mmCIF file of C-alpha atoms in Angstrom:
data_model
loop_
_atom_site.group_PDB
_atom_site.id
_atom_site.type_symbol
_atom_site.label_atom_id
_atom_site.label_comp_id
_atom_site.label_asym_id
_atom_site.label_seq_id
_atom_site.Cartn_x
_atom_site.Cartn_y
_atom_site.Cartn_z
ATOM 1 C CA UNK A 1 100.277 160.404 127.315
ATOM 2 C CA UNK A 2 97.599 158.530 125.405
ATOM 3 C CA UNK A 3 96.786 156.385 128.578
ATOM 4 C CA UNK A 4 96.210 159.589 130.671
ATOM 5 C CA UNK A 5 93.783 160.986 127.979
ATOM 6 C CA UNK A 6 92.283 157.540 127.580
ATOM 7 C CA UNK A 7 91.843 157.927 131.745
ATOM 8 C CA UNK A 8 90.778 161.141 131.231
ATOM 9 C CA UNK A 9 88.196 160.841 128.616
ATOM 10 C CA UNK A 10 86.726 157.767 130.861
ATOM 11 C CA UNK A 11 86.892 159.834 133.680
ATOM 12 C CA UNK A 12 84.938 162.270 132.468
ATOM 13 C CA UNK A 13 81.998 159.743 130.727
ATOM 14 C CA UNK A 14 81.335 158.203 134.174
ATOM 15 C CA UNK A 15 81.052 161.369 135.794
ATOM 16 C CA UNK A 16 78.368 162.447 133.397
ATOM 17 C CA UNK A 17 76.419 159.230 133.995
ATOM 18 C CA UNK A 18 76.649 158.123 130.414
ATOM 19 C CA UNK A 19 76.447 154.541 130.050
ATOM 20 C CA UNK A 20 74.771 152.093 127.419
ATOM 21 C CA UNK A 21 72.873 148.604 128.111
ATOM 22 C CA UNK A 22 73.718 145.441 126.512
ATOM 23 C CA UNK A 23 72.492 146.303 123.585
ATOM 24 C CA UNK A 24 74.031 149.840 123.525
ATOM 25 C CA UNK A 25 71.743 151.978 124.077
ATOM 26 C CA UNK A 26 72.366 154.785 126.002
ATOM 27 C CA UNK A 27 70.205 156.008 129.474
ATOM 28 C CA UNK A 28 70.475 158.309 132.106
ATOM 29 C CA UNK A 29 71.813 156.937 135.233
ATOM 30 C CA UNK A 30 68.799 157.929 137.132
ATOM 31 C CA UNK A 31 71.452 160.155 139.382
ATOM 32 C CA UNK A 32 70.762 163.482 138.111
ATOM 33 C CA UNK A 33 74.000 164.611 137.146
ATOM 34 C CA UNK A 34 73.194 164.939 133.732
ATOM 35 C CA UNK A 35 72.712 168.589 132.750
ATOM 36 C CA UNK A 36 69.838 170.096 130.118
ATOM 37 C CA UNK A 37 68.460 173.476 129.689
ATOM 38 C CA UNK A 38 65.238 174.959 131.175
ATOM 39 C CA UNK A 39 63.693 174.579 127.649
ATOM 40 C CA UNK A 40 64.065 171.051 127.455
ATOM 41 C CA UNK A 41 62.991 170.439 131.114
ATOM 42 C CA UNK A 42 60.234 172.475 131.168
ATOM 43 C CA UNK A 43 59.087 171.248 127.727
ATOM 44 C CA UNK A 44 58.598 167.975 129.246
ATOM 45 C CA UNK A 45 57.433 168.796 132.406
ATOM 46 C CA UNK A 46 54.454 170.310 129.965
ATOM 47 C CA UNK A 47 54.064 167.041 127.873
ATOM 48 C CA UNK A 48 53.976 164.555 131.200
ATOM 49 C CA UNK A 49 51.485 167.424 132.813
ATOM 50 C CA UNK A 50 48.919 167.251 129.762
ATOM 51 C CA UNK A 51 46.421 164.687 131.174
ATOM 52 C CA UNK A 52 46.565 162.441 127.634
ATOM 53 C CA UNK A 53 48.345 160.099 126.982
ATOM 54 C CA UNK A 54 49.953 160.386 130.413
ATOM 55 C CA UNK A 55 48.948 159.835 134.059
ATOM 56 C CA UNK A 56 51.347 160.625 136.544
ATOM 57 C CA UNK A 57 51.304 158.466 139.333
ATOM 58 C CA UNK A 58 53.962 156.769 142.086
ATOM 59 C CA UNK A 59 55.364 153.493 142.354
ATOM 60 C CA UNK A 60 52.280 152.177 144.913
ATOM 61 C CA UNK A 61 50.383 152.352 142.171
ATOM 62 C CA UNK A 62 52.304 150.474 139.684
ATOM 63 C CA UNK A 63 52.540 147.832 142.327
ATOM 64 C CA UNK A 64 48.848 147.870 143.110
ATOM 65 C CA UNK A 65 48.479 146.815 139.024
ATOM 66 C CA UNK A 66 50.953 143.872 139.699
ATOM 67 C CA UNK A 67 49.365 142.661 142.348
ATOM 68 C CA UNK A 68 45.574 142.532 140.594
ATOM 69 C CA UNK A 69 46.982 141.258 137.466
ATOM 70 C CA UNK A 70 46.147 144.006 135.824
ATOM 71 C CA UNK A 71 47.783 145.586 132.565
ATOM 72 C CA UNK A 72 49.277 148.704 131.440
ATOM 73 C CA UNK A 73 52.009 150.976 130.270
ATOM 74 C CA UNK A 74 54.437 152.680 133.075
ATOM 75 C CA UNK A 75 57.506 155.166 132.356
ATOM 76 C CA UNK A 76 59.706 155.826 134.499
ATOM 77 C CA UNK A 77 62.025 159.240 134.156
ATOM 78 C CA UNK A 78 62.050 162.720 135.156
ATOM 79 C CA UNK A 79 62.226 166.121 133.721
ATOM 80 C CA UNK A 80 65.281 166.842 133.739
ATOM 81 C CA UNK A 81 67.540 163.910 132.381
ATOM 82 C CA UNK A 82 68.236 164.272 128.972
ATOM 83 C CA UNK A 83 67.868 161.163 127.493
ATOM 84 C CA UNK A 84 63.953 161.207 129.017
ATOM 85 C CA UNK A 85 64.013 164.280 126.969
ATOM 86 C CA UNK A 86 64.967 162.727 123.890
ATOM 87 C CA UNK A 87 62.688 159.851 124.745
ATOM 88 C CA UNK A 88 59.501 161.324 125.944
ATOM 89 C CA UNK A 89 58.100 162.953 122.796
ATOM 90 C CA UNK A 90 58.856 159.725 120.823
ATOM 91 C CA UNK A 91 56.795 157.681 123.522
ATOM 92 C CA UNK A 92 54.168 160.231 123.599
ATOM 93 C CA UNK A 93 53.898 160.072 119.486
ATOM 94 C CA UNK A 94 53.111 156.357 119.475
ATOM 95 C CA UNK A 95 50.988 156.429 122.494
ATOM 96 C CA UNK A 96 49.022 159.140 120.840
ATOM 97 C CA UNK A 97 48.998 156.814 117.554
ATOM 98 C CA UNK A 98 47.977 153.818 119.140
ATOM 99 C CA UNK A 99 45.167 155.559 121.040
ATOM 100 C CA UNK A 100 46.930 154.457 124.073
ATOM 101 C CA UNK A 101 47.779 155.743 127.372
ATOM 102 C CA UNK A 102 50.770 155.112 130.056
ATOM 103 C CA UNK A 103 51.210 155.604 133.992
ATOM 104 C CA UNK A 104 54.173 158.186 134.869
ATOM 105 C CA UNK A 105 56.332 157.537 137.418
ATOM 106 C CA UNK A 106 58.706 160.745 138.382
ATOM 107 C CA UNK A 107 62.119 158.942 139.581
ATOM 108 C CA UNK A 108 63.434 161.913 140.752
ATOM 109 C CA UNK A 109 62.394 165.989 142.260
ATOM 110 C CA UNK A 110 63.426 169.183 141.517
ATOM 111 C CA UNK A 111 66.633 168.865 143.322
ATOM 112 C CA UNK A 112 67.294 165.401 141.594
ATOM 113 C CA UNK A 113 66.832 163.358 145.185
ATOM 114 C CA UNK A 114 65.019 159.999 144.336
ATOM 115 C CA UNK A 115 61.590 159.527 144.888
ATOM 116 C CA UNK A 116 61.936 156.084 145.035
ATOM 117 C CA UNK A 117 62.849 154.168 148.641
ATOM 118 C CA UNK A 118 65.168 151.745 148.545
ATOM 119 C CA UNK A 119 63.006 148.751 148.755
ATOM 120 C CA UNK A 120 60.163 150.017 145.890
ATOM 121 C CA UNK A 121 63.248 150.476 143.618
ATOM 122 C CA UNK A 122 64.378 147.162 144.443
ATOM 123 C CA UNK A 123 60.361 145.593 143.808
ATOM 124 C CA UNK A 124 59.997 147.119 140.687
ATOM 125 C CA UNK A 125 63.710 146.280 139.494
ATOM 126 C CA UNK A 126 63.056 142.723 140.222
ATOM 127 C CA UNK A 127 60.123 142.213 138.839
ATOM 128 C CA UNK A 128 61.447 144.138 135.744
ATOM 129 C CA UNK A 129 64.777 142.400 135.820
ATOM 130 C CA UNK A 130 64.836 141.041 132.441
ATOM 131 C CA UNK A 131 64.247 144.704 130.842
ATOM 132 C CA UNK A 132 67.099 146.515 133.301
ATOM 133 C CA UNK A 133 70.547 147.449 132.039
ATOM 134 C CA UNK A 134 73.710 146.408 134.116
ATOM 135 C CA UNK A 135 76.686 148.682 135.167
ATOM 136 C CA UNK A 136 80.014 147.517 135.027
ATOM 137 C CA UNK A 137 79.951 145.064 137.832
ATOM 138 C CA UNK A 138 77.109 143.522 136.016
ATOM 139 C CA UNK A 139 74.668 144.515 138.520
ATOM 140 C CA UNK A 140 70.649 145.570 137.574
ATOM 141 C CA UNK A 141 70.188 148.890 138.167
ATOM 142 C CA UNK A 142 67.202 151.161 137.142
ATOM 143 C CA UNK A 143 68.071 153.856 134.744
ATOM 144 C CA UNK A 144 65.478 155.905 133.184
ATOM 145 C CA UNK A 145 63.830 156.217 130.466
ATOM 146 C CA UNK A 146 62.424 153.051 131.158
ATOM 147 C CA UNK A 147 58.967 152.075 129.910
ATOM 148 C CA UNK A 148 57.770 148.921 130.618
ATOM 149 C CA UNK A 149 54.401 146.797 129.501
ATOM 150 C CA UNK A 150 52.687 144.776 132.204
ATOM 151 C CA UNK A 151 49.588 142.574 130.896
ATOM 152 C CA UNK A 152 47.449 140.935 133.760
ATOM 153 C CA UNK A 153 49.960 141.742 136.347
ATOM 154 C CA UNK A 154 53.533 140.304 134.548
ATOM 155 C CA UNK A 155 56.207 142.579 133.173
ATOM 156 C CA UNK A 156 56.027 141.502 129.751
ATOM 157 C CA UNK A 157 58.695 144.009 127.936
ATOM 158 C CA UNK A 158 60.470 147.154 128.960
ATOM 159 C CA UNK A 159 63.052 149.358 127.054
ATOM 160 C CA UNK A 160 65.878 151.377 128.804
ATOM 161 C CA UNK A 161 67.408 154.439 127.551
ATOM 162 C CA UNK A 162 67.401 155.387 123.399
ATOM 163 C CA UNK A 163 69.288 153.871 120.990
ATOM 164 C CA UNK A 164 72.246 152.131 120.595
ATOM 165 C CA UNK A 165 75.721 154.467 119.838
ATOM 166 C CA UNK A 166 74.049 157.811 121.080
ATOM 167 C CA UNK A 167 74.787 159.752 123.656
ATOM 168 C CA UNK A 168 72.984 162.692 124.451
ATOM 169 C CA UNK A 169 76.364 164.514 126.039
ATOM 170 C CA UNK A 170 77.206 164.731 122.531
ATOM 171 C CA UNK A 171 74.242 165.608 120.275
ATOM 172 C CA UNK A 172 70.416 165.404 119.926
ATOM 173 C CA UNK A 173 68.929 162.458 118.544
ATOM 174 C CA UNK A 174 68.777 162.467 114.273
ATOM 175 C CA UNK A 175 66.513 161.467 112.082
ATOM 176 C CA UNK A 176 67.226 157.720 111.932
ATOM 177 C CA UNK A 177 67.622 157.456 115.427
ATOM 178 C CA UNK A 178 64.331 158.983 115.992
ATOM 179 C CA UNK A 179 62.376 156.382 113.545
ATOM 180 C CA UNK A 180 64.699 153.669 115.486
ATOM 181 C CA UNK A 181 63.103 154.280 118.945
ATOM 182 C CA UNK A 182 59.595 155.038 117.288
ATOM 183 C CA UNK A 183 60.315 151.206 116.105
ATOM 184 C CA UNK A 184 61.104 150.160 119.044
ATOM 185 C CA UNK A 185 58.226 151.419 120.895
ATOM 186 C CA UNK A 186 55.761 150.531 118.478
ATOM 187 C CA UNK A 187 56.947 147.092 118.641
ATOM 188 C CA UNK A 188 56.706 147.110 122.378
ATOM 189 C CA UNK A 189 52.994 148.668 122.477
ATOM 190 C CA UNK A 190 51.343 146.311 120.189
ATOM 191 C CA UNK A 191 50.024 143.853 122.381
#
């Protein structure tokens, strides 16, 4: 009995796209089959539309950057997975404290259908590779939030997901967990 709840249980965290990185932090899948409400999606679909501190833009772009050797700050996510909706107002707190500002790359539409081809989601994963969380096979795979630094045209960090232990299936972020990401960004943005 406690094998087929065990099954069960694992069952139902793979269908919901939960996973964690090596370092346990948890991240949305980037396949849309997490749910949230029309609050929270349209809540960030406001924050990314606000001009400062982000700029959306698509992949070509981020590429074009790479290619110059120039620098930035690029997240990748989209409205509606719930772990970018954690995320997001964290990242837009330091950015907004650091007086800096950071490319947006939408993953994903409306009808959660990627945005990115094949082969631009392969580019950016390898030249991001050291930043990407692995599935259970142990291959790279691009799961969102991501936000990565690139300084004259090299992926110098990148962080994937939240925080280690949570899960957004479960609960909204706390306190601690909060000041942990804030941490982590601000590490990450202080070139």
């Amino acid at each position: 009995m406690k094998k087929v709840i065990l099954i069960a249980f694992a069952f139902v965290l793979l269908a919901c796209g939960a996973v964690e990185n090596e370092n346990g932090a948890s991240a949305c899948d980037n396949g849309g089959e997490q749910g949230c409400t029309l609050e929270d999606s349209s809540t960030i679909k406001q924050e990314l539309t606000d001009q400062k501190p982000f700029e959306k833009t698509n992949i070509t772009t981020v590429f074009t950057m790479l290619e110059n050797k120039e620098s930035g700050i690029v997240y990748f996510g989209f409205s509606d997975c719930p772990w970018c909706q954690e995320a997001l107002p964290i990242l837009k707190q330091v950015l907004e404290e650091q007086k800096l500002n950071c490319y947006y790359v939408q993953t994903r539409d409306e009808e959660r259908n990627s945005l990115l081809k094949e082969e631009e989601k392969a580019d950016i994963m390898e030249k991001s590779m050291d930043f990407l969380q692995r599935d259970e096979e142990n291959n790279p795979q691009l799961y969102v939030p991501f936000v990565i630094v690139i300084e004259e045209g090299k992926v110098i960090d990148g962080h994937v997901g939240t925080v280690e232990g949570y899960d957004t299936n479960e609960r909204k972020m706390n306190k601690e967990e909060k000041q942990q990401l804030k941490n982590i960004y601000n590490a990450m943005l202080q070139g």
